[in-house]
XYZ file of C-alpha atoms in Angstrom:
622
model
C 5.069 -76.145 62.255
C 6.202 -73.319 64.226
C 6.754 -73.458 68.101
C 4.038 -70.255 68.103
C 1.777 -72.609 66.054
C 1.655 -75.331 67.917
C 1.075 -73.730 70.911
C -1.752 -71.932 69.810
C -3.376 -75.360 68.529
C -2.885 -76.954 71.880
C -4.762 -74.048 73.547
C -7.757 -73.985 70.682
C -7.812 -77.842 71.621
C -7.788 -77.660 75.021
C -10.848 -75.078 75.016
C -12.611 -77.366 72.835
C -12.439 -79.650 75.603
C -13.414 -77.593 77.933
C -16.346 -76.541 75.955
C -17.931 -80.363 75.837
C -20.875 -81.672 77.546
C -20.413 -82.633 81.487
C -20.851 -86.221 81.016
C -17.769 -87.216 79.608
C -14.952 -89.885 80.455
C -12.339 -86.955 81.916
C -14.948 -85.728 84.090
C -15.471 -89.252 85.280
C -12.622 -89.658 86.176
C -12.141 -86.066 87.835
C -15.763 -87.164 90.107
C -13.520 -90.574 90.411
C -10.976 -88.390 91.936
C -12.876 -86.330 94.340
C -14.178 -89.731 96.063
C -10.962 -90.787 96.410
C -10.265 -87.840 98.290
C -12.932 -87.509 100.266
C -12.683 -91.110 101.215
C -9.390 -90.863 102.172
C -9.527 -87.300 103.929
C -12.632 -88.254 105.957
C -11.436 -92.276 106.255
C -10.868 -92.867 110.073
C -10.759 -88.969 110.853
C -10.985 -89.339 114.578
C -8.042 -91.393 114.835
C -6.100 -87.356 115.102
C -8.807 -86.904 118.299
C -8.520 -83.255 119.188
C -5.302 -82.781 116.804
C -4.264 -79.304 118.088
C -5.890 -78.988 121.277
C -4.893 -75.450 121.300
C -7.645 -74.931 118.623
C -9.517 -77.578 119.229
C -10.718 -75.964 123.017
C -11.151 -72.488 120.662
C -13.546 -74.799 118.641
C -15.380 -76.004 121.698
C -15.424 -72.182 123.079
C -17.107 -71.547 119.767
C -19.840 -73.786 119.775
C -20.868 -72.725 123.033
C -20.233 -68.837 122.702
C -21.038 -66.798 119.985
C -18.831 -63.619 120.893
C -16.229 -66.739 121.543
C -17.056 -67.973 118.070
C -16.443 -64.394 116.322
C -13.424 -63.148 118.398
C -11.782 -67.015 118.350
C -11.953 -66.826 121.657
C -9.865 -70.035 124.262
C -13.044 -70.089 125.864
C -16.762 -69.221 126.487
C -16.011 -66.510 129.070
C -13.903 -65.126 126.281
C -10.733 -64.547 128.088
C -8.136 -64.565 125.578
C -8.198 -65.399 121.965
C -5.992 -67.443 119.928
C -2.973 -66.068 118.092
C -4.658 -66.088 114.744
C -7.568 -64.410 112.991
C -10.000 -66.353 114.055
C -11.584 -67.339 110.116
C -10.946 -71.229 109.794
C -12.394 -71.489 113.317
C -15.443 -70.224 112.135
C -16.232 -73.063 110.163
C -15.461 -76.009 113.074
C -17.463 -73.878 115.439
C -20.340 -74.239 112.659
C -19.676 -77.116 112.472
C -19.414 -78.241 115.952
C -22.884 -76.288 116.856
C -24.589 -77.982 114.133
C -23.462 -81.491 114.932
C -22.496 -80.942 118.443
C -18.835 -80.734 119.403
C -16.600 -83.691 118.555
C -13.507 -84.519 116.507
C -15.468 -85.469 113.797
C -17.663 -82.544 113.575
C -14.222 -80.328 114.072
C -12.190 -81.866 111.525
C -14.531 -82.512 108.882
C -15.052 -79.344 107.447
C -11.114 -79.098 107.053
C -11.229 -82.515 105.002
C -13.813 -81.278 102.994
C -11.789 -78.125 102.517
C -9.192 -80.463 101.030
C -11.628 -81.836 98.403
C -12.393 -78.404 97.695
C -8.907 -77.334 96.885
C -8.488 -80.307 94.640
C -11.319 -79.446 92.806
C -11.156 -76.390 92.271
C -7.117 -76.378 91.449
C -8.394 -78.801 88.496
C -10.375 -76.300 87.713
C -7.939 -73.774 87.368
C -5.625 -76.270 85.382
C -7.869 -77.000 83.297
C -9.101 -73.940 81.612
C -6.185 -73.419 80.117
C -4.386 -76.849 79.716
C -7.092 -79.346 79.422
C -8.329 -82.094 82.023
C -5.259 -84.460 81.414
C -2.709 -81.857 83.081
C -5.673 -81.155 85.219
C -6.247 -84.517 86.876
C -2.347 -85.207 87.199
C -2.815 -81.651 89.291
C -5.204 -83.204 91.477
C -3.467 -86.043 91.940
C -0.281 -84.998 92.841
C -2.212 -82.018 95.530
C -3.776 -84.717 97.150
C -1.434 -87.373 97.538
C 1.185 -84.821 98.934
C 1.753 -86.256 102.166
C 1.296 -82.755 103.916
C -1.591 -82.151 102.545
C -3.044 -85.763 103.739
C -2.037 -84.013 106.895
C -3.285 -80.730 107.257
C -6.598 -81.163 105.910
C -7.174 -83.638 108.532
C -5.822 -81.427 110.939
C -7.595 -78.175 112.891
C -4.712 -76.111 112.026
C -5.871 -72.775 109.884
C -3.661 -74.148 106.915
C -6.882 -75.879 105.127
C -8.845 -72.917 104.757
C -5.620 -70.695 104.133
C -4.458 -72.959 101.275
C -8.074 -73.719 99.825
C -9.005 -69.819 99.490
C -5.387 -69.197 97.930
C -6.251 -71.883 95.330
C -9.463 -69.806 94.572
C -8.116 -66.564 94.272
C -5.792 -68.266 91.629
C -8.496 -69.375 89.874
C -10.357 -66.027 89.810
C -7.078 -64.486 88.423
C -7.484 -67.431 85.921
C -10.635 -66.395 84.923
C -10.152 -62.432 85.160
C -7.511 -63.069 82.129
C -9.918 -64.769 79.890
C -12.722 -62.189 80.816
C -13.845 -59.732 78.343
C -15.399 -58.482 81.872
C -12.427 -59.021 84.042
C -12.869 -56.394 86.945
C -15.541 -59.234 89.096
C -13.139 -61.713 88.683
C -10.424 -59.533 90.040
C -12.541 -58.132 92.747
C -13.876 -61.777 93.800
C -9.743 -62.726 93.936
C -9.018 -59.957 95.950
C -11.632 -60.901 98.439
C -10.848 -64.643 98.863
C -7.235 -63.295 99.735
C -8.497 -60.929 102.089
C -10.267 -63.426 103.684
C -7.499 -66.141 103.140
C -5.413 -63.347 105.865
C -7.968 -63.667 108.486
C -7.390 -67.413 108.292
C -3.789 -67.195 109.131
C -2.697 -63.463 108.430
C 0.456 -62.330 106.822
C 1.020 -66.037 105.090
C -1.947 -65.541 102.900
C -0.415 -62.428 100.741
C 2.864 -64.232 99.769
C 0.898 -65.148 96.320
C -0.411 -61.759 96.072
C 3.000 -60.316 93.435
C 2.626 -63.577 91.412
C -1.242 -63.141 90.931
C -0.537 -59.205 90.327
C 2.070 -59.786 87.894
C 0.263 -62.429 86.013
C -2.882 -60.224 85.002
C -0.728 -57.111 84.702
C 1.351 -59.156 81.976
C -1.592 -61.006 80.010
C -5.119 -59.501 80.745
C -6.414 -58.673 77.712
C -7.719 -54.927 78.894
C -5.186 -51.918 77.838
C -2.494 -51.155 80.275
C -4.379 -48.202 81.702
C -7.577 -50.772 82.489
C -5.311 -53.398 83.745
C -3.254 -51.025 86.064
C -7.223 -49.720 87.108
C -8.353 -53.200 87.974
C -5.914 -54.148 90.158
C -5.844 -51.099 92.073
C -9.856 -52.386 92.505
C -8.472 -55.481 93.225
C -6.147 -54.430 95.971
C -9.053 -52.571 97.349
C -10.988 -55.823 97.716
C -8.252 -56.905 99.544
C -8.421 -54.388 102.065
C -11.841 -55.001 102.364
C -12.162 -58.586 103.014
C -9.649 -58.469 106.039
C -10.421 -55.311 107.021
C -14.065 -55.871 107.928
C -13.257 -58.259 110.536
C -9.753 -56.230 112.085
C -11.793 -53.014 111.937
C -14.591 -54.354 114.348
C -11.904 -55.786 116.487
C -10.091 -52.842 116.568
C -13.064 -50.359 117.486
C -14.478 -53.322 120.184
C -13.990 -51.812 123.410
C -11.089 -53.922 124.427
C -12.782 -54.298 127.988
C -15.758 -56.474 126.573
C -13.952 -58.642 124.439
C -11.069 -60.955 124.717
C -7.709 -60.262 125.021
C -5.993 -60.786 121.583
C -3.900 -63.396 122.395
C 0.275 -63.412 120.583
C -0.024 -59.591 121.044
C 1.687 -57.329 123.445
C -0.671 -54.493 122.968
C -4.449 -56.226 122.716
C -4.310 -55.225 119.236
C -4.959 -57.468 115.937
C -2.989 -55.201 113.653
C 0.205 -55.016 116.293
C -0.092 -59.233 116.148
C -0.377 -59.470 112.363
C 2.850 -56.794 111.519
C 4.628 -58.986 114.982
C 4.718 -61.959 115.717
C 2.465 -63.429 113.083
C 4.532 -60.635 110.689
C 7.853 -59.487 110.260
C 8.462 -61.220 113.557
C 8.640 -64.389 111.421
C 10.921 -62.860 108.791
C 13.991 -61.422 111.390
C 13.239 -63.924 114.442
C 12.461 -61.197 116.617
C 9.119 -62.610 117.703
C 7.972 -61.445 121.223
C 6.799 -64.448 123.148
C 9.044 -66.532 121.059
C 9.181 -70.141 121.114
C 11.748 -70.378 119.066
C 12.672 -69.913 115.241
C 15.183 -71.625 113.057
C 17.320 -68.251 114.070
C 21.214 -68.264 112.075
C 22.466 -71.737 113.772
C 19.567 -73.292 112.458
C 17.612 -75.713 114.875
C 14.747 -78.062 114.994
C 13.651 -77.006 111.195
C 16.409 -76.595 109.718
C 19.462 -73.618 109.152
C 18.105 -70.880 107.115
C 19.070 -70.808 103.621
C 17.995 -72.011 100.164
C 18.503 -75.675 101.015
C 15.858 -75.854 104.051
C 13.055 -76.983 102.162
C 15.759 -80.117 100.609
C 16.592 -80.701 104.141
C 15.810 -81.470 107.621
C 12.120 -82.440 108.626
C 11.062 -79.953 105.507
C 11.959 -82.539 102.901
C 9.269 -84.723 103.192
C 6.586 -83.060 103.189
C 5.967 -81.609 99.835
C 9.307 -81.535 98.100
C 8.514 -85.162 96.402
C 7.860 -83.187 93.134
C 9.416 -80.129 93.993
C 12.227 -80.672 91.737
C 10.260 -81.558 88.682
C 8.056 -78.602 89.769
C 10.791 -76.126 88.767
C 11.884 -78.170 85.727
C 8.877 -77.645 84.529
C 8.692 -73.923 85.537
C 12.156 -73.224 83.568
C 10.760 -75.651 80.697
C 7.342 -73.540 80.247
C 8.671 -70.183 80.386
C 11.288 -71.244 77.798
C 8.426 -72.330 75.591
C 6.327 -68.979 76.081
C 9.084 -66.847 75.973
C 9.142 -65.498 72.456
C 5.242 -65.786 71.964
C 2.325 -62.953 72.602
C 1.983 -60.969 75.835
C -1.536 -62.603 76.473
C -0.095 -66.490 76.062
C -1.617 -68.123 78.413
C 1.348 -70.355 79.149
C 3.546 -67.996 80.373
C 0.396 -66.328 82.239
C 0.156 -69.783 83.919
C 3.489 -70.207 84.398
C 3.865 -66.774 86.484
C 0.968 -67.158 88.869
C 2.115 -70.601 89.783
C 5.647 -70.426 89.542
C 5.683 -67.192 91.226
C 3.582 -68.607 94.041
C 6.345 -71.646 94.409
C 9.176 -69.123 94.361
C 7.765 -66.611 96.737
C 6.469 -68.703 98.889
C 9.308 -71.505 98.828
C 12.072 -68.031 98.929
C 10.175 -67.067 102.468
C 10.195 -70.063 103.905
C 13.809 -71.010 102.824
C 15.184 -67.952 104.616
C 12.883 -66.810 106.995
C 14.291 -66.659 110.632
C 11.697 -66.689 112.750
C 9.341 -69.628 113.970
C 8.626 -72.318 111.200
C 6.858 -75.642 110.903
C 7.861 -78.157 108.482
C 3.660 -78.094 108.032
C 3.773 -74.960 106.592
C 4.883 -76.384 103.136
C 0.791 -77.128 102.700
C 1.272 -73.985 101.077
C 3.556 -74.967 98.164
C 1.605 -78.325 97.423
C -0.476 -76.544 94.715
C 1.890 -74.502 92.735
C 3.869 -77.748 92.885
C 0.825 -79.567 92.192
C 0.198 -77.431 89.170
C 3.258 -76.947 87.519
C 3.976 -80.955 87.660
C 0.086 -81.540 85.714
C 1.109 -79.054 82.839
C 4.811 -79.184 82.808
C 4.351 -82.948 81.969
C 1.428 -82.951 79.245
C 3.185 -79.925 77.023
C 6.225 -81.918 77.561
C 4.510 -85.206 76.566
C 2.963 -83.947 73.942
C 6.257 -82.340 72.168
C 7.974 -85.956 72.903
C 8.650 -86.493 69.437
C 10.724 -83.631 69.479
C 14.298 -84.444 71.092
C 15.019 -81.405 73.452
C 11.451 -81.387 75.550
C 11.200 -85.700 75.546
C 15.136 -85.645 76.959
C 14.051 -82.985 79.449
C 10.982 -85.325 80.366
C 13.345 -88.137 80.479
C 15.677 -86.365 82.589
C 13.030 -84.517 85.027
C 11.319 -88.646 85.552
C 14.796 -90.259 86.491
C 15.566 -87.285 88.962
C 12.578 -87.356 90.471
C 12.622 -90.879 90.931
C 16.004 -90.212 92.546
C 14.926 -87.648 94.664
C 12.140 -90.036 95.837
C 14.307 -92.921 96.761
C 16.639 -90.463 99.244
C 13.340 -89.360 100.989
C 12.183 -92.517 101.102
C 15.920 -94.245 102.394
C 14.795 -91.332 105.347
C 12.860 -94.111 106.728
C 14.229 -96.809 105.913
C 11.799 -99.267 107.858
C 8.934 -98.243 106.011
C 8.261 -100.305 102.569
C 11.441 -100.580 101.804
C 11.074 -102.243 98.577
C 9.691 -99.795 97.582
C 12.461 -97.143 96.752
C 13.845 -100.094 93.924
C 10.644 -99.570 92.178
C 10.378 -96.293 92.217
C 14.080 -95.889 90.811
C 13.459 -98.623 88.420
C 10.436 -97.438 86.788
C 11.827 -94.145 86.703
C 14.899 -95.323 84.727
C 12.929 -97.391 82.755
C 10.388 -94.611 81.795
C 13.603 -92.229 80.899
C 14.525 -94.690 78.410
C 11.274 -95.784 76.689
C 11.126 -91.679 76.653
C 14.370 -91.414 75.030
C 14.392 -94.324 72.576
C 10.518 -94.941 71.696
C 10.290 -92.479 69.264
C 13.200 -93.092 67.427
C 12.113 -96.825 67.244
C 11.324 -97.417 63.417
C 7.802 -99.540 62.347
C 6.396 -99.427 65.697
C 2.476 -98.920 63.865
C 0.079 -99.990 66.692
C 2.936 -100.328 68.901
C 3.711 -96.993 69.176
C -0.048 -96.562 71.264
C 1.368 -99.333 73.676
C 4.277 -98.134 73.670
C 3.120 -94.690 75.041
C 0.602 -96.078 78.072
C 3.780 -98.037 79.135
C 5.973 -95.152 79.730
C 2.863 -93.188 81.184
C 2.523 -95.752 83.594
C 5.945 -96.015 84.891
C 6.200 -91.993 85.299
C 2.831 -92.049 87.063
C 4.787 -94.558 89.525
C 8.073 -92.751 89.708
C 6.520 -89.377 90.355
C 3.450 -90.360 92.289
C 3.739 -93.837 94.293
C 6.368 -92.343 97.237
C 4.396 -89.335 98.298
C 1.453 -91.599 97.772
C 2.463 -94.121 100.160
C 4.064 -91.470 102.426
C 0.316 -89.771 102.336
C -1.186 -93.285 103.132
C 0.914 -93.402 106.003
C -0.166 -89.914 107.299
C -3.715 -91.115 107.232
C -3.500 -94.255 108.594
C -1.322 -92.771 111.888
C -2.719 -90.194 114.329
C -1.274 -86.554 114.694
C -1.642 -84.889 117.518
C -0.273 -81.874 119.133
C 0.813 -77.850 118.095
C 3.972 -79.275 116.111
C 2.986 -82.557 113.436
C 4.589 -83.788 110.339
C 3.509 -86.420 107.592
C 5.006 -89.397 106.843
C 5.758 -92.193 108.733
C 6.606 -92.676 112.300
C 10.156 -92.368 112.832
C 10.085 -92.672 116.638
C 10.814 -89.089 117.129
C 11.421 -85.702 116.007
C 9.629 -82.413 116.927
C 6.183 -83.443 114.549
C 6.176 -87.663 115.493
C 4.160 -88.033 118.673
C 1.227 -86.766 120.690
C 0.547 -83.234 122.091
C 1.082 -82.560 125.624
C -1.112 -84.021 128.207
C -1.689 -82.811 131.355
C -0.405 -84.456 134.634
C -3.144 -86.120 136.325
C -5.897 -89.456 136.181
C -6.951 -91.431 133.459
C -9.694 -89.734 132.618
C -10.449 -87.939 129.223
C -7.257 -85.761 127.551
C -5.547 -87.423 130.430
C -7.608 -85.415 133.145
C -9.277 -87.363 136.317
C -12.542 -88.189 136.045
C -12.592 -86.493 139.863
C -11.210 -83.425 138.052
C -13.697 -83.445 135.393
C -16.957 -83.925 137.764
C -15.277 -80.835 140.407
C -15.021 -78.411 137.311
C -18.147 -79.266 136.247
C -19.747 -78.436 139.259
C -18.072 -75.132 139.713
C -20.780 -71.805 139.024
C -17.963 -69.978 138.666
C -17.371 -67.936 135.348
C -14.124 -69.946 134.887
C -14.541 -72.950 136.169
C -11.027 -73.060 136.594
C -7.463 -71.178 135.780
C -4.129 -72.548 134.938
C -1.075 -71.556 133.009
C -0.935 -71.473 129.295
C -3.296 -73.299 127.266
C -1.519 -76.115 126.484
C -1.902 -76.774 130.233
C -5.708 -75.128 129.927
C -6.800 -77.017 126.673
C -7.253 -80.833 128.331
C -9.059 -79.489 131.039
C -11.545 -78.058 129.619
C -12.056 -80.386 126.694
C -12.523 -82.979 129.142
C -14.739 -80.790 131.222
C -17.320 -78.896 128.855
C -16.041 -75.864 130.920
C -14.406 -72.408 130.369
C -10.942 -72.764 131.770
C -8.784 -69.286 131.485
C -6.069 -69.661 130.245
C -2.878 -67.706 131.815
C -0.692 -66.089 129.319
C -2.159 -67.158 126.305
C -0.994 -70.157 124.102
C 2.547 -69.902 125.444
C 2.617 -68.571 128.815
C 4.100 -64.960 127.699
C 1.273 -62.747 126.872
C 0.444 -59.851 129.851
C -2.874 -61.354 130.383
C -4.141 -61.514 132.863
C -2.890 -58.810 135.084
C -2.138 -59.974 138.379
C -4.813 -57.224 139.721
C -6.896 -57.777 137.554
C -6.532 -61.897 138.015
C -6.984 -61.035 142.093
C -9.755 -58.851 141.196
C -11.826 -62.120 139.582
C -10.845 -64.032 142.495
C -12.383 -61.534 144.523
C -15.455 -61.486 142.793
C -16.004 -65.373 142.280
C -15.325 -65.742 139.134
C -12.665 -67.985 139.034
C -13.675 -71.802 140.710
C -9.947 -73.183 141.077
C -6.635 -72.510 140.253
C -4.227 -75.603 139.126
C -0.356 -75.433 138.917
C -0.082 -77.626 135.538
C 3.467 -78.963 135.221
C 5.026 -79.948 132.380
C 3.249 -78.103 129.289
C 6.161 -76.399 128.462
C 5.959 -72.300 127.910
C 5.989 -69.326 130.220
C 4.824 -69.034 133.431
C 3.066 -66.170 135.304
C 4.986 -66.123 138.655
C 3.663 -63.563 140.144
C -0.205 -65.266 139.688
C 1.158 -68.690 140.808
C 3.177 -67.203 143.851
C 0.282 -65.351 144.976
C -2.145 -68.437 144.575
C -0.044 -70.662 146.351
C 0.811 -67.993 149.687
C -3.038 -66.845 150.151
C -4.704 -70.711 149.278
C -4.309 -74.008 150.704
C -4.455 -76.824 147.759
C -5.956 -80.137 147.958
C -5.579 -83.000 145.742
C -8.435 -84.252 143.481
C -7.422 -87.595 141.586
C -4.069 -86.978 141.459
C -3.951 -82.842 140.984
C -3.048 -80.211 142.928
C -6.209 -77.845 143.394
C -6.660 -74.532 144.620
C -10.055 -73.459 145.517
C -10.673 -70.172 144.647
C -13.930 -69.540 145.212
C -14.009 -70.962 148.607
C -16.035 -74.001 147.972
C -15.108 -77.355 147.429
């Protein structure tokens, strides 16, 4: 039987199955693999508290506020913003208002985002490949110890990678279509809307999504080239709703758009959250990976194999572009609409976009930010493995198997020897059981008179490549949940003791109270009628205060201390007009530093100390 042939009965097969009734034992096991999620996305979800606080006090703002909510305002009196589009705090703040404001009520619509994205990337899989390749997809997304991360985190990553997954889908779909223009349209919104979730990052899988429905939708050239010219339009239109009111706001009664030099969202998505990250020239820097290299790693096509990157989603990264190379080979000489090689560019040209940016990108970068490869990994490893498993008596795609299970098993026991504390033991079974699978691989179908052993024979060596490829990141992701992350820099995995992601985010100097502030400090800003109850720089320094408080606290100079706001006339003007209660010199939050605000506090007020804290009272009351 020809290669052509084959392939073509593996897709009618695979629709068959997709045709069937809902009740069947795949799609109990897919509902068996959504619990799991869930229960181990939402299990112990506090323990992270209020993760990023930078966020987290944008979430608070926006439970309180609703022009707060809509701009992602810091705070209530909608001072500055964040340094993102404000979409994924739109859902906390929903969230928060519905439920009233808490870590639970912040962070579980981001876990339920995560169960989402599994489900719907099986989806996706499935269509085409059937729910075998499918559920290994799932599998693989969620236990990627990044993602066990950052869909327990308030970071905008969850809704960023969950809309992306989508959008894939729709592009999915749109190929199959005899009626493909909604499907296009709908993917072009979810990525529009995936940008004002965190900008720029959300269009990296825009050329592989492009490219895939240009190659294989069924429509004429002419009707392809026609829809996704439509498409791109939806595009514009589901960001551009949201910049285009913030751009026509009248900048004077809404916040200041924090990140930017210019109080404009289009001069923060093209700088600092745009080519900024590209050539390191990000105003307000805090530093990139730059052409020494530094906290994340040199620049180069190695970073994601090295440094903290490693291990957070490169477990199956390896086997990710095996399979990649092994699919296209296998789709090359067959029709322009196969849907293998359709598949095989919109996820392997999200992992090599994506995982090419990141690689060489100079600017800031967070080993987190691999969330956004886990499903193009994810994917690739579900289908690369079932066509390969099902050609296995064939000697060229079961040696390629064999040789993609041992190095992954290899691969797994270096990232695991990073830690070499943590279940040591193990890295030997991993190894083991990925040797032992190569072999069985190798030799089993050569074995003669196997008859019912052959069956055996089979769930055996699935078995041990389910624990070579998937018990590491499994138990790496285990680790992530069971271990708070807290802070604007985390990583999954295990403690180490150290390094940039490992510990808790910066508290602020004062009592034991909550977030580290007094319970003195808490009850005077609480008391304050002020419109700020209080102004300090940066937010890191602003963020415990007024989580612990329930009050707006400005925060000078946005999240870093380097944006112009607020003037120093316009910051004596407030005073002036009692609408700023005190002003407190944080120390050691790190970041910029408006001089020029502090000096002038500190020459024209006297402080006082409230549990512990340096106060200035502004509004000349105590």
């Amino acid at each position: 039987m020809s290669t052509a042939v084959q392939e073509r009965a593996v897709h009618e097969r695979d629709a068959v199955e997709v045709r069937r009734g809902w009740w069947t034992r795949e799609h109990a096991l897919l509902i068996a693999l959504l619990a799991a999620t869930a229960v181990a996305y939402c299990w112990n979800l506090t323990v992270n508290g209020y993760a990023n606080e930078y966020y987290s006090m944008a979430v608070q703002a926006g439970a309180q506020d609703w022009k707060a909510w809509f701009f992602g305002a810091l705070d209530a009196a909608n001072g500055i913003t964040v340094d993102k589009t404000p979409a994924s705090l739109w859902l906390m703040g929903l969230s928060a208002r519905v439920f009233g404001f808490s870590s639970f009520s912040m962070l579980l619509p981001q876990a339920l985002l995560g169960v989402a994205s599994v489900g719907v990337l099986y989806a996706a899989v499935r269509r085409w490949f059937g729910s075998s390749a499918a559920l290994i997809a799932g599998a693989v997304l969620a236990t990627t110890p990044v993602a066990a991360l950052m869909f327990r985190f308030n970071n905008p990553d969850a809704l960023l990678v969950f809309l992306m997954v989508a959008a894939a889908w729709a592009v999915t779909r749109a190929i199959d279509a005899k009626k493909a223009l909604r499907w296009l349209v709908l993917a072009g919104l979810l990525i529009g809307f995936a940008f004002l979730a965190k900008m720029l990052q959300a269009f990296l899988v825009l050329p592989a999504l492009a490219l895939a429905y240009g190659v294989a939708g069924s429509a004429r050239l002419r009707t392809r080239l026609l829809h996704l010219l439509a498409a791109a339009g939806a595009v514009v239109v589901g960001a551009g709703w949201w910049v285009l009111i913030a751009e026509l706001w009248p900048a004077s009664a809404r916040p200041y758009i924090g990140g930017s030099t210019s109080n404009s969202i289009l001069e923060l998505a093209l700088g600092y959250n745009g080519l900024g990250r590209l050539n390191g020239e990000e105003v307000g820097s805090v530093g990139g990976g730059g052409q020494g290299g530094g906290m994340w790693g040199t620049p180069g096509l190695g970073r994601l194999f090295s440094s903290e990157m490693q291990t957070q989603a490169s477990w199956l990264l390896p086997a990710a572009l095996v399979a990649l190379v092994a699919l296209a080979a296998l789709s090359w000489r067959l029709a322009r609409t196969d849907r293998m090689r359709a598949f095989a560019i919109i996820w392997g040209g999200w992992l090599l976009v994506t995982g090419l940016t990141f690689s060489l990108m100079q600017g800031i970068i967070h080993s987190y930010y691999t969330v956004a490869l886990a499903p193009a990994i994810a994917a690739l490893v579900g289908v690369g493995v079932v066509v390969l498993w099902r050609r296995r008596t064939e000697l060229v795609p079961r040696a390629v198997l064999a040789g993609t299970v041992v190095l992954t098993g290899l691969w797994n026991w270096r990232l695991l020897a990073e830690t070499p504390t943590f279940v040591p033991w193990l890295r030997w079974v991993v190894v083991f059981a990925a040797v032992a699978a190569g072999v069985l691989l190798l030799v089993g179908p050569e074995l003669p008179n196997l008859g019912d052993g052959a069956r055996y024979l089979a769930v055996i060596a699935a078995t041990l490549i389910g624990v070579a490829s998937l018990a590491a990141p499994a138990a790496s992701a285990a680790a992530t949940i069971g271990s708070a992350h807290t802070g604007s820099i985390v990583s999954a995995g295990p403690a180490t003791g150290g390094g940039p992601g490992g510990g808790a985010g910066t508290s602020f100097l004062g009592g034991g109270g909550t977030a580290g502030v007094s319970e003195e400090l808490v009850s005077l800003l609480q008391n304050s009628d002020s419109r700020w109850a209080a102004a300090t720089q940066t937010a890191n320094g602003a963020a415990p205060l007024q989580l612990a408080s329930g009050e707006p606290v400005l925060a000078i100079g946005g999240f870093n201390g380097t944006d112009a706001f607020p003037s120093l006339e316009q910051f004596q003007e407030w005073v002036a007009d009692g609408e700023i209660g005190f002003y407190i010199p944080a120390t050691g939050h790190g970041g910029g530093r408006n001089s020029k605000i502090e000096t002038w506090v500190t020459e024209n007020f006297t402080p006082q100390t409230v549990g512990g804290t340096t106060v200035y009272d502004l509004a000349g009351h105590s």
